[in-house]
Short mmCIF file of C-alpha atoms in Angstrom, two decimals:
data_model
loop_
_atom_site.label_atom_id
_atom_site.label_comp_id
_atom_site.label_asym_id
_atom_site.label_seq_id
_atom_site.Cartn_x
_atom_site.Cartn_y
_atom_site.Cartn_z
CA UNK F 1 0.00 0.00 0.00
CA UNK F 2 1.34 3.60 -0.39
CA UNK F 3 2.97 5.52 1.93
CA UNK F 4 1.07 8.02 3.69
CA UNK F 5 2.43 11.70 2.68
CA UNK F 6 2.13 14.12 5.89
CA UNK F 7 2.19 17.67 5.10
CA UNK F 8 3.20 20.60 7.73
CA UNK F 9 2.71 24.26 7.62
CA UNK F 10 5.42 26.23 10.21
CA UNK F 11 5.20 29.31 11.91
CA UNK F 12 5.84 29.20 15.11
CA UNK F 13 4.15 26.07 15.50
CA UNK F 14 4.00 23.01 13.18
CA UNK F 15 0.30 22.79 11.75
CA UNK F 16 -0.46 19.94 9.70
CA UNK F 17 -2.92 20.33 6.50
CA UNK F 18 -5.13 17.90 5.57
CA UNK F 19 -5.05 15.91 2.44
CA UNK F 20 -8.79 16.99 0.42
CA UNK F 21 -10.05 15.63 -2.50
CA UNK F 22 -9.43 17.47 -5.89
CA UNK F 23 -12.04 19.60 -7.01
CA UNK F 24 -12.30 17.97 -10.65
CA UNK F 25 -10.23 14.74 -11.95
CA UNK F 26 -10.38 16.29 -15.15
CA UNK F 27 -7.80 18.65 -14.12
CA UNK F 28 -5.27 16.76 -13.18
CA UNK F 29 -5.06 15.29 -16.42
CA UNK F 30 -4.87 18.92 -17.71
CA UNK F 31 -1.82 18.79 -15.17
CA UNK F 32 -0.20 15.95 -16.23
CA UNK F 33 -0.39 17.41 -20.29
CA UNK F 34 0.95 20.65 -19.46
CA UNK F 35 4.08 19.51 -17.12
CA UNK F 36 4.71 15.57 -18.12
CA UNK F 37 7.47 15.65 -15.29
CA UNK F 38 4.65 15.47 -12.45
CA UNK F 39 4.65 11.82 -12.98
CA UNK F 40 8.14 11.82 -12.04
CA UNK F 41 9.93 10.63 -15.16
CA UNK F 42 10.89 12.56 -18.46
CA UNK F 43 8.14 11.32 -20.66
CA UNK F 44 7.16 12.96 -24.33
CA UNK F 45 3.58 12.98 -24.47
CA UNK F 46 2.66 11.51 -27.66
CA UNK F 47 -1.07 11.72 -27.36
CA UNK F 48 -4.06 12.09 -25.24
CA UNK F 49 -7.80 10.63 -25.89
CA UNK F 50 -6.28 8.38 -28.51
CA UNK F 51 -8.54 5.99 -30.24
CA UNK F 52 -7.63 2.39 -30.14
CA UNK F 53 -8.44 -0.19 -32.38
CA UNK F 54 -11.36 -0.85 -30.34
CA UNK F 55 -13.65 1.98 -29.89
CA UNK F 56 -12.04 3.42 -26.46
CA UNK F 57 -10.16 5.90 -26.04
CA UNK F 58 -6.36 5.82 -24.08
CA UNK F 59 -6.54 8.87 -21.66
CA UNK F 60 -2.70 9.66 -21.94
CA UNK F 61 0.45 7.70 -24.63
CA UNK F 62 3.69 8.58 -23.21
CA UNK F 63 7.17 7.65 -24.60
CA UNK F 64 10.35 7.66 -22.17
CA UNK F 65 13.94 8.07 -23.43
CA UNK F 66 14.42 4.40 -24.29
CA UNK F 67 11.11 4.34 -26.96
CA UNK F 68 9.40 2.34 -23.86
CA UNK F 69 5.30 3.37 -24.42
CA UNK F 70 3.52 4.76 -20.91
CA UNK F 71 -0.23 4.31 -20.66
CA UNK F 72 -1.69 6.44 -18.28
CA UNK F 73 -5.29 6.05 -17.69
CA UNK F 74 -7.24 8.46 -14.89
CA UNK F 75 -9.66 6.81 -12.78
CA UNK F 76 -12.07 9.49 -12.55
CA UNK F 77 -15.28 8.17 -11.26
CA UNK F 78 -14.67 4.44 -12.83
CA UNK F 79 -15.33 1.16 -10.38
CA UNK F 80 -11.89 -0.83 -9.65
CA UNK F 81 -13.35 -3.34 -12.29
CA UNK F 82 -13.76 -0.74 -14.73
CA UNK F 83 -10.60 1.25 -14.50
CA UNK F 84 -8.22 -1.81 -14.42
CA UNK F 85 -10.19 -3.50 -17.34
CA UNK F 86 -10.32 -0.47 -18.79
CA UNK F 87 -6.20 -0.18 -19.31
CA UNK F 88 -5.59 -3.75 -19.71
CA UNK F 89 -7.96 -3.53 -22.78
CA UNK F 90 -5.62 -0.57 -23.84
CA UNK F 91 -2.43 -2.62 -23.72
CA UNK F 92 -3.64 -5.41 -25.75
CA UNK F 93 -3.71 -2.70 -28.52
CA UNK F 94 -0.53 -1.02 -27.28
CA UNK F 95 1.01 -3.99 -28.02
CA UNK F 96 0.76 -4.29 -31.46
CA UNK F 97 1.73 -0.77 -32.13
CA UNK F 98 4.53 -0.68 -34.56
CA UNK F 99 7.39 2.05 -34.79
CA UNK F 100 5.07 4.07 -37.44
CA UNK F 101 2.05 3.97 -35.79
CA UNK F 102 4.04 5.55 -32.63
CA UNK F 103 4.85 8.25 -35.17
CA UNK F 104 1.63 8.61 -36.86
CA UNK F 105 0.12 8.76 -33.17
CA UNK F 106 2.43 11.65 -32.39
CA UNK F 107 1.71 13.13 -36.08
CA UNK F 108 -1.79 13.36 -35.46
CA UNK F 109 -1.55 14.94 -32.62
CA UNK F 110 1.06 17.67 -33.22
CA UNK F 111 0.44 18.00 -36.80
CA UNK F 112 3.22 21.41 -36.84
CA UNK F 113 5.88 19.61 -35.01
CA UNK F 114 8.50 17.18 -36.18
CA UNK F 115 8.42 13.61 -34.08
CA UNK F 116 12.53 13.22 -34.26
CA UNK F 117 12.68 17.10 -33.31
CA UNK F 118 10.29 17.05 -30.36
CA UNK F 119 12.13 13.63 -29.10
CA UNK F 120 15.53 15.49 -29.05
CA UNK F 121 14.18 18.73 -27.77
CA UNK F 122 12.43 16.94 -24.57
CA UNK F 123 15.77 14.35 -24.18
CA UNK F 124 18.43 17.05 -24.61
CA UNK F 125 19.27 16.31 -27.40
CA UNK F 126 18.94 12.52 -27.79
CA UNK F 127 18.12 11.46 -30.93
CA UNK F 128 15.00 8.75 -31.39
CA UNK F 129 16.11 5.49 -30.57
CA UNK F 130 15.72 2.24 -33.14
CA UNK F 131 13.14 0.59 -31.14
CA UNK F 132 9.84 2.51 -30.16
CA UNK F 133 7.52 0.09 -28.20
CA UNK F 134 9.80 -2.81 -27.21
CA UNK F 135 8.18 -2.55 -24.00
CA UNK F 136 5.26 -1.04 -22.40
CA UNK F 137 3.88 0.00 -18.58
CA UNK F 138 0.62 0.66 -17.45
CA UNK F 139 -0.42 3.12 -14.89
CA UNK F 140 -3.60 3.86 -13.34
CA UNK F 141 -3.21 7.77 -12.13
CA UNK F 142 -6.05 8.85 -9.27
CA UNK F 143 -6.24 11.18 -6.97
CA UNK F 144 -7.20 9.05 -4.53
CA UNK F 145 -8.22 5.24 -4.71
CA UNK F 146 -10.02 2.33 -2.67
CA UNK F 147 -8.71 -0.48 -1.34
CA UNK F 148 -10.27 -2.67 -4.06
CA UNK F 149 -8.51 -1.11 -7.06
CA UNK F 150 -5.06 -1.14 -5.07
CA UNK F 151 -5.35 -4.89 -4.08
CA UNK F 152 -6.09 -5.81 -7.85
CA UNK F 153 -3.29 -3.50 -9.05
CA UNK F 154 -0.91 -5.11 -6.49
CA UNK F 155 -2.08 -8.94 -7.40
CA UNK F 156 -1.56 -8.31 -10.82
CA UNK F 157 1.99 -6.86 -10.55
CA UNK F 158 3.07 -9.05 -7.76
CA UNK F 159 1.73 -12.49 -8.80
CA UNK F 160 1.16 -12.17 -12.37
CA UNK F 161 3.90 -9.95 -13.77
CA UNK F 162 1.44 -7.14 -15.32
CA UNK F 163 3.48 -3.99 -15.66
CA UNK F 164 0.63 -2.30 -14.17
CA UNK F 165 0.86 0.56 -10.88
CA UNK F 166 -1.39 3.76 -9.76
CA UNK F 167 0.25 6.53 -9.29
CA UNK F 168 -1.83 8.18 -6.43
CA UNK F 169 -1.73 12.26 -5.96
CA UNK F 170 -2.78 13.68 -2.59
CA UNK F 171 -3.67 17.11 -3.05
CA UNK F 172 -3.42 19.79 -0.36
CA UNK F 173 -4.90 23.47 -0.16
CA UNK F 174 -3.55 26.18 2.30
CA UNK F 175 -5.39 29.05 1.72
CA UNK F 176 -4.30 30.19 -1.72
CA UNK F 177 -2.20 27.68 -2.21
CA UNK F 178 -2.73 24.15 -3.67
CA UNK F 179 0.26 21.69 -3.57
CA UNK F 180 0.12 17.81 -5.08
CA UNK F 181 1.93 14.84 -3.47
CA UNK F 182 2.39 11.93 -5.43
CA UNK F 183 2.85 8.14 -4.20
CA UNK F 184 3.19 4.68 -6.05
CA UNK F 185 0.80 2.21 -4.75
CA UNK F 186 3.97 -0.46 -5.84
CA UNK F 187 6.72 0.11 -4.69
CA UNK F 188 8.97 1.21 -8.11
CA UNK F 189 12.07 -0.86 -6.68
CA UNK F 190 9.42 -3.79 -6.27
CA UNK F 191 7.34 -3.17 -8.84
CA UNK F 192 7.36 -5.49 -12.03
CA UNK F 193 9.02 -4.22 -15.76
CA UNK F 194 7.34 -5.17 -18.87
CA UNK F 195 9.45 -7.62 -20.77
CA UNK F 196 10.80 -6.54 -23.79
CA UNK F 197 8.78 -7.54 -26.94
CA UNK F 198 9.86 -10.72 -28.36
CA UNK F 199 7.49 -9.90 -31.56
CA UNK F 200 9.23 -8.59 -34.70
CA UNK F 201 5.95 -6.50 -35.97
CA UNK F 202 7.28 -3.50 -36.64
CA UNK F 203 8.82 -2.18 -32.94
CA UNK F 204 12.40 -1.12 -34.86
CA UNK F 205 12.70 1.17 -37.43
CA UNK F 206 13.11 -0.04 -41.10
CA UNK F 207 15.84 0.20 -42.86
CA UNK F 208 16.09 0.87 -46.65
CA UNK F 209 18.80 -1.52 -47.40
CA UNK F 210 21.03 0.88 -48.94
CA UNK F 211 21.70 3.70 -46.20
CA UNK F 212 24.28 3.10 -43.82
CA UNK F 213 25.87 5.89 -41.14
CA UNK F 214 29.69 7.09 -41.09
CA UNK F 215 31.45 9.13 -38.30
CA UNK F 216 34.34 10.92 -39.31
CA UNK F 217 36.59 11.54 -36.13
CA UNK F 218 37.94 15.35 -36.80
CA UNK F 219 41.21 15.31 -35.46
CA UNK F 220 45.05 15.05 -35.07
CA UNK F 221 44.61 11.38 -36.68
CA UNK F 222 42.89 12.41 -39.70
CA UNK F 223 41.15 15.55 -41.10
CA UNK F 224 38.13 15.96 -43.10
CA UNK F 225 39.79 17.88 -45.68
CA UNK F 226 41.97 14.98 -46.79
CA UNK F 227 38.45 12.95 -47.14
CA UNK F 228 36.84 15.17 -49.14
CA UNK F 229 39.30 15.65 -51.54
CA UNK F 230 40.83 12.53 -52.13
CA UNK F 231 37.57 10.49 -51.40
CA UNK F 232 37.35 8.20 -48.44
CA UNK F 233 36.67 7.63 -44.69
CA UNK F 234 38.15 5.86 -42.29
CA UNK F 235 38.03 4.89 -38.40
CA UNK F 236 40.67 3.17 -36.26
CA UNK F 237 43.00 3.23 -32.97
CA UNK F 238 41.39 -0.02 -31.75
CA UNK F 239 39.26 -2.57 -33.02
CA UNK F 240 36.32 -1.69 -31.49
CA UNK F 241 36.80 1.98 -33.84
CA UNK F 242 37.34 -0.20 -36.80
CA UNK F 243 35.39 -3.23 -36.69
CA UNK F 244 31.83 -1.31 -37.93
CA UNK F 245 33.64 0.06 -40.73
CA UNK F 246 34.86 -3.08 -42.12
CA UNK F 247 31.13 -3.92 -42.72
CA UNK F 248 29.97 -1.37 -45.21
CA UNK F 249 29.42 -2.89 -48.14
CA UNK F 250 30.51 -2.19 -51.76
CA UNK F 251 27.50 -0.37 -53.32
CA UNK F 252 26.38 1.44 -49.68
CA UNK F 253 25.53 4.73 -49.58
CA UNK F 254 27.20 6.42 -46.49
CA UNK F 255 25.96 9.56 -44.56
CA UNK F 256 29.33 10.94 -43.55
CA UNK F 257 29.10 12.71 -39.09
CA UNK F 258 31.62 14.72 -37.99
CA UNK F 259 30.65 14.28 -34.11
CA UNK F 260 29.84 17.69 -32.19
CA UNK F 261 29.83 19.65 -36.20
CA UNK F 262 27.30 17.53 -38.26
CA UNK F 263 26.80 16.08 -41.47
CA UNK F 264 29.15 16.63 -43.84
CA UNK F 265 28.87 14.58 -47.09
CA UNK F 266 26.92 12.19 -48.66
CA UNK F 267 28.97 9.07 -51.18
CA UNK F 268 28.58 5.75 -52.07
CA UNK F 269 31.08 3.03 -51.06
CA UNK F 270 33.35 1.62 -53.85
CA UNK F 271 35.67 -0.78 -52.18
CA UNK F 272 36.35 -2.91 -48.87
CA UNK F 273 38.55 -1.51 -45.97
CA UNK F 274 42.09 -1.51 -45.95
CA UNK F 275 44.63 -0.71 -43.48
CA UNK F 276 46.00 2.32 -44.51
CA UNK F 277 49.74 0.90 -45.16
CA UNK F 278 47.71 -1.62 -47.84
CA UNK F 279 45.17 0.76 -48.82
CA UNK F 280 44.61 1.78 -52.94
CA UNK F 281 42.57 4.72 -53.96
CA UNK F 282 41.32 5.97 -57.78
CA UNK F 283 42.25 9.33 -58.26
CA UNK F 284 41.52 10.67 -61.86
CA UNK F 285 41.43 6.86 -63.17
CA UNK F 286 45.15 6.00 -62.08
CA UNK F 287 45.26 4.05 -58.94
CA UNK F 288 47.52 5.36 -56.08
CA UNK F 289 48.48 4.32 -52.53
CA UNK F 290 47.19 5.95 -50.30
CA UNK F 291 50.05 6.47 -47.97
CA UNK F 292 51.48 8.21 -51.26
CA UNK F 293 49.12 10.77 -51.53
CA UNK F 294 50.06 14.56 -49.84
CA UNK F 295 47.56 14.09 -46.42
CA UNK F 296 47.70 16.62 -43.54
CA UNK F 297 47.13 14.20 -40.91
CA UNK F 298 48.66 10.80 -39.60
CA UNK F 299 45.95 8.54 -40.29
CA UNK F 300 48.41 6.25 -37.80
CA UNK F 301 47.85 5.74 -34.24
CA UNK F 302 51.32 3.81 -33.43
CA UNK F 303 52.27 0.48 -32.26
CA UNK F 304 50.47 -1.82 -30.01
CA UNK F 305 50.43 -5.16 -28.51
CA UNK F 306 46.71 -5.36 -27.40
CA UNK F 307 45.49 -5.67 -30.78
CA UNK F 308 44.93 -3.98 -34.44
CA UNK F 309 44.66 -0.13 -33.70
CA UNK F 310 45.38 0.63 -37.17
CA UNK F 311 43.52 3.16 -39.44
CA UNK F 312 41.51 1.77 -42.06
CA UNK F 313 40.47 3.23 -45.03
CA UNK F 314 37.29 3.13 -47.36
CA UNK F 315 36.83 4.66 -50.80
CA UNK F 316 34.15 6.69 -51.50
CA UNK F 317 32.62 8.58 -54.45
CA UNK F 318 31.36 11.57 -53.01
CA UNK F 319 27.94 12.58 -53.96
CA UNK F 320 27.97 15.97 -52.27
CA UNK F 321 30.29 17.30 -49.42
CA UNK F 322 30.71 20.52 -47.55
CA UNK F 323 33.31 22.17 -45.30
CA UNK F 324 33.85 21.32 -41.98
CA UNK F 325 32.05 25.17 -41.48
CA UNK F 326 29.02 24.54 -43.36
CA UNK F 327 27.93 20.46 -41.25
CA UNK F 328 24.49 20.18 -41.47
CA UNK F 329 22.61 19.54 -38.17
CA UNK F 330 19.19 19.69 -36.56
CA UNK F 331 18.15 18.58 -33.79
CA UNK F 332 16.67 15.18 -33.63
CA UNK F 333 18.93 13.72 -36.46
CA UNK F 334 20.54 10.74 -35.71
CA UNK F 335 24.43 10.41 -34.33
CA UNK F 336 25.99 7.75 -31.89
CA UNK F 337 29.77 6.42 -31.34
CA UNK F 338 30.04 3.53 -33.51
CA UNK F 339 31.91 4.25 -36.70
CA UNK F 340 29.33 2.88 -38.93
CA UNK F 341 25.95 1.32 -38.71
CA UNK F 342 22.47 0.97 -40.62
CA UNK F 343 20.66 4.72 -40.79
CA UNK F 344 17.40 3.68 -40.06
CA UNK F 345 16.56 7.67 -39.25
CA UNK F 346 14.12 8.60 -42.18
CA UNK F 347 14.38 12.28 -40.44
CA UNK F 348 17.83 12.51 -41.28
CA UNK F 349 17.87 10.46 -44.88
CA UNK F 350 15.85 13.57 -45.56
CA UNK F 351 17.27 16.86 -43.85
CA UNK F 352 20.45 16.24 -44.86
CA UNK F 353 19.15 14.95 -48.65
CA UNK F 354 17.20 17.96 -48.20
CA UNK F 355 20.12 20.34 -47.03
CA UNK F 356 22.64 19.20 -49.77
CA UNK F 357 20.52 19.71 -52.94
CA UNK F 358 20.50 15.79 -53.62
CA UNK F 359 17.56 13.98 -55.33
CA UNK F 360 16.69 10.10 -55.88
CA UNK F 361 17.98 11.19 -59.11
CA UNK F 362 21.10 12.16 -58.51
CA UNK F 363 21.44 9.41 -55.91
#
């Protein structure tokens, strides 16, 4: 059961003030949409009164910082049957929500605002993650509830491994002043985690098959510049920096990061990765090593024992590039440490498509 929350007003005494009931349900869930953080995690708000599948309407669709969906249904004046039916029904559809239907969701209901932009903007600065819905929690949010509905909640959790809780506000008035104290009915160390979706319906992004992402570490080792103009990229110092960039494929087109700048050029791979001692590049149709051509930087990181730390370098035919000066970035477009993986970020395909002129034309 929750914990009781005591509340004290001191002067020169301590006076307690009594827990009341809230004048209308209704506006807490007005609270909850204009401040998401009073349920006590960073949540975007996807949607509220969303239409399922089947007829009813979800009061509140939240997404947290992992893609995890948050179903937050008030109790209002509903019966313990009622409410707890009520959200169980709503995660049967929840369920089968696929990584566009998250987006549509979100689309619908901020028609002049960009999904991967509002993600960023309320995770400072994190882009969308791969997976939206791989798991999902349920939470019953009252301002006060019976016994019946909290013994349900708890047998559900407890026994049965429903991701299910209530979220319980107390809410005080002192004179002109109204304060809110919330409390878990389950315990949140105790209290049971959905397990993560072992369906393959759509919960990841898709990927295009051709579209794969490159950062370029700006630095002493190597410099954009000598990228740009004699047509490659390249990763190393360890094997962990060069393993992803041994799997782009001959054909792939690569959307080249420069990390903390932003995009900077768009190509298509032409040939495996090479260590740089061994590596062969097609300037003007004549083939030359590349540890013959007039660089600015290393593009060495020494000797080692503990393993390959070489750089390794890919050809590319650059479709467009710009200077270091002119990276491309918005928020919400995608960037992480790996030197290469699938872009599965359809937001960033286009801005930066969209930012250097390029068509499926001239692609």
């Amino acid at each position: 059961m929750p914990v009781e929350v005591g509340l004290w007003r001191i002067d020169t005494v301590a006076e307690r003030i009594r827990p009341g009931s809230m004048p209308l349900e209704s506006r807490l869930e007005q609270l909850i949409l204009d401040d998401p953080e009073i349920l006590g995690s960073k949540l975007l708000l996807i949607g509220n009164q969303v239409p399922t599948r089947y007829g009813k309407f979800a009061d509140v669709l939240g997404l947290d910082l992992e893609g995890n969906i948050h179903i937050l249904e008030l109790k209002r004046d509903k019966t313990p049957r009622d409410v707890v039916a009520q959200i169980l029904d709503y995660a049967t559809w929840v369920q089968e929500l696929g990584n566009d239907d998250i987006r549509d969701i979100f689309t619908v209901n901020h028609p002049a605002v960009l999904f991967d932009e509002a993600f960023a903007e309320r995770f400072d600065g994190a882009p969308v993650p791969d997976e939206l819905n791989g798991t999902h929690s349920l939470t019953v949010v009252a301002s006060d509830t019976d016994t019946a509905t909290e013994r349900i909640v708890m047998y559900l959790n407890q026994s049965y491994g429903v991701p299910i809780n209530i979220m319980k506000f107390q809410y005080f008035r002192d004179g002109d002043h109204e304060y809110l104290a919330r409390t878990w009915v389950v315990d949140e160390a105790s209290a049971v985690k959905s397990p993560s979706a072992s369906r393959t319906s759509g919960t990841r992004a898709s990927w295009n098959g051709r579209d794969w992402y490159v950062a370029f570490g700006e630095g002493r080792d190597r410099h954009w510049d000598d990228a740009k103009r004699f047509g490659f990229v390249s990763a190393g110092g360890g094997e962990w920096y060069s393993r992803t960039l041994k799997s782009l494929p001959e054909g792939a087109r690569v959307f080249v990061h420069v990390p903390q700048r932003g995009y900077v050029g768009v190509g298509v791979v032409e040939g495996p990765a090479q260590p740089a001692d061994d590596a062969v590049l097609s300037l003007g149709g004549q083939q030359q090593p590349f540890r013959s051509l007039p660089v600015t930087a290393s593009y060495s990181h020494g000797d080692s024992e503990s393993g390959d730390v070489g750089e390794y370098i890919v050809p590319v035919r650059w479709l467009h590039t710009v200077p270091l000066e002119s990276a491309v970035w918005r928020q919400g477009m995608f960037a992480n440490q790996n030197s290469a993986c699938k872009l599965r970020s359809k937001f960033t395909i286009e801005e930066v498509s969209k930012a250097f002129g390029l068509t499926e034309e001239s692609l």
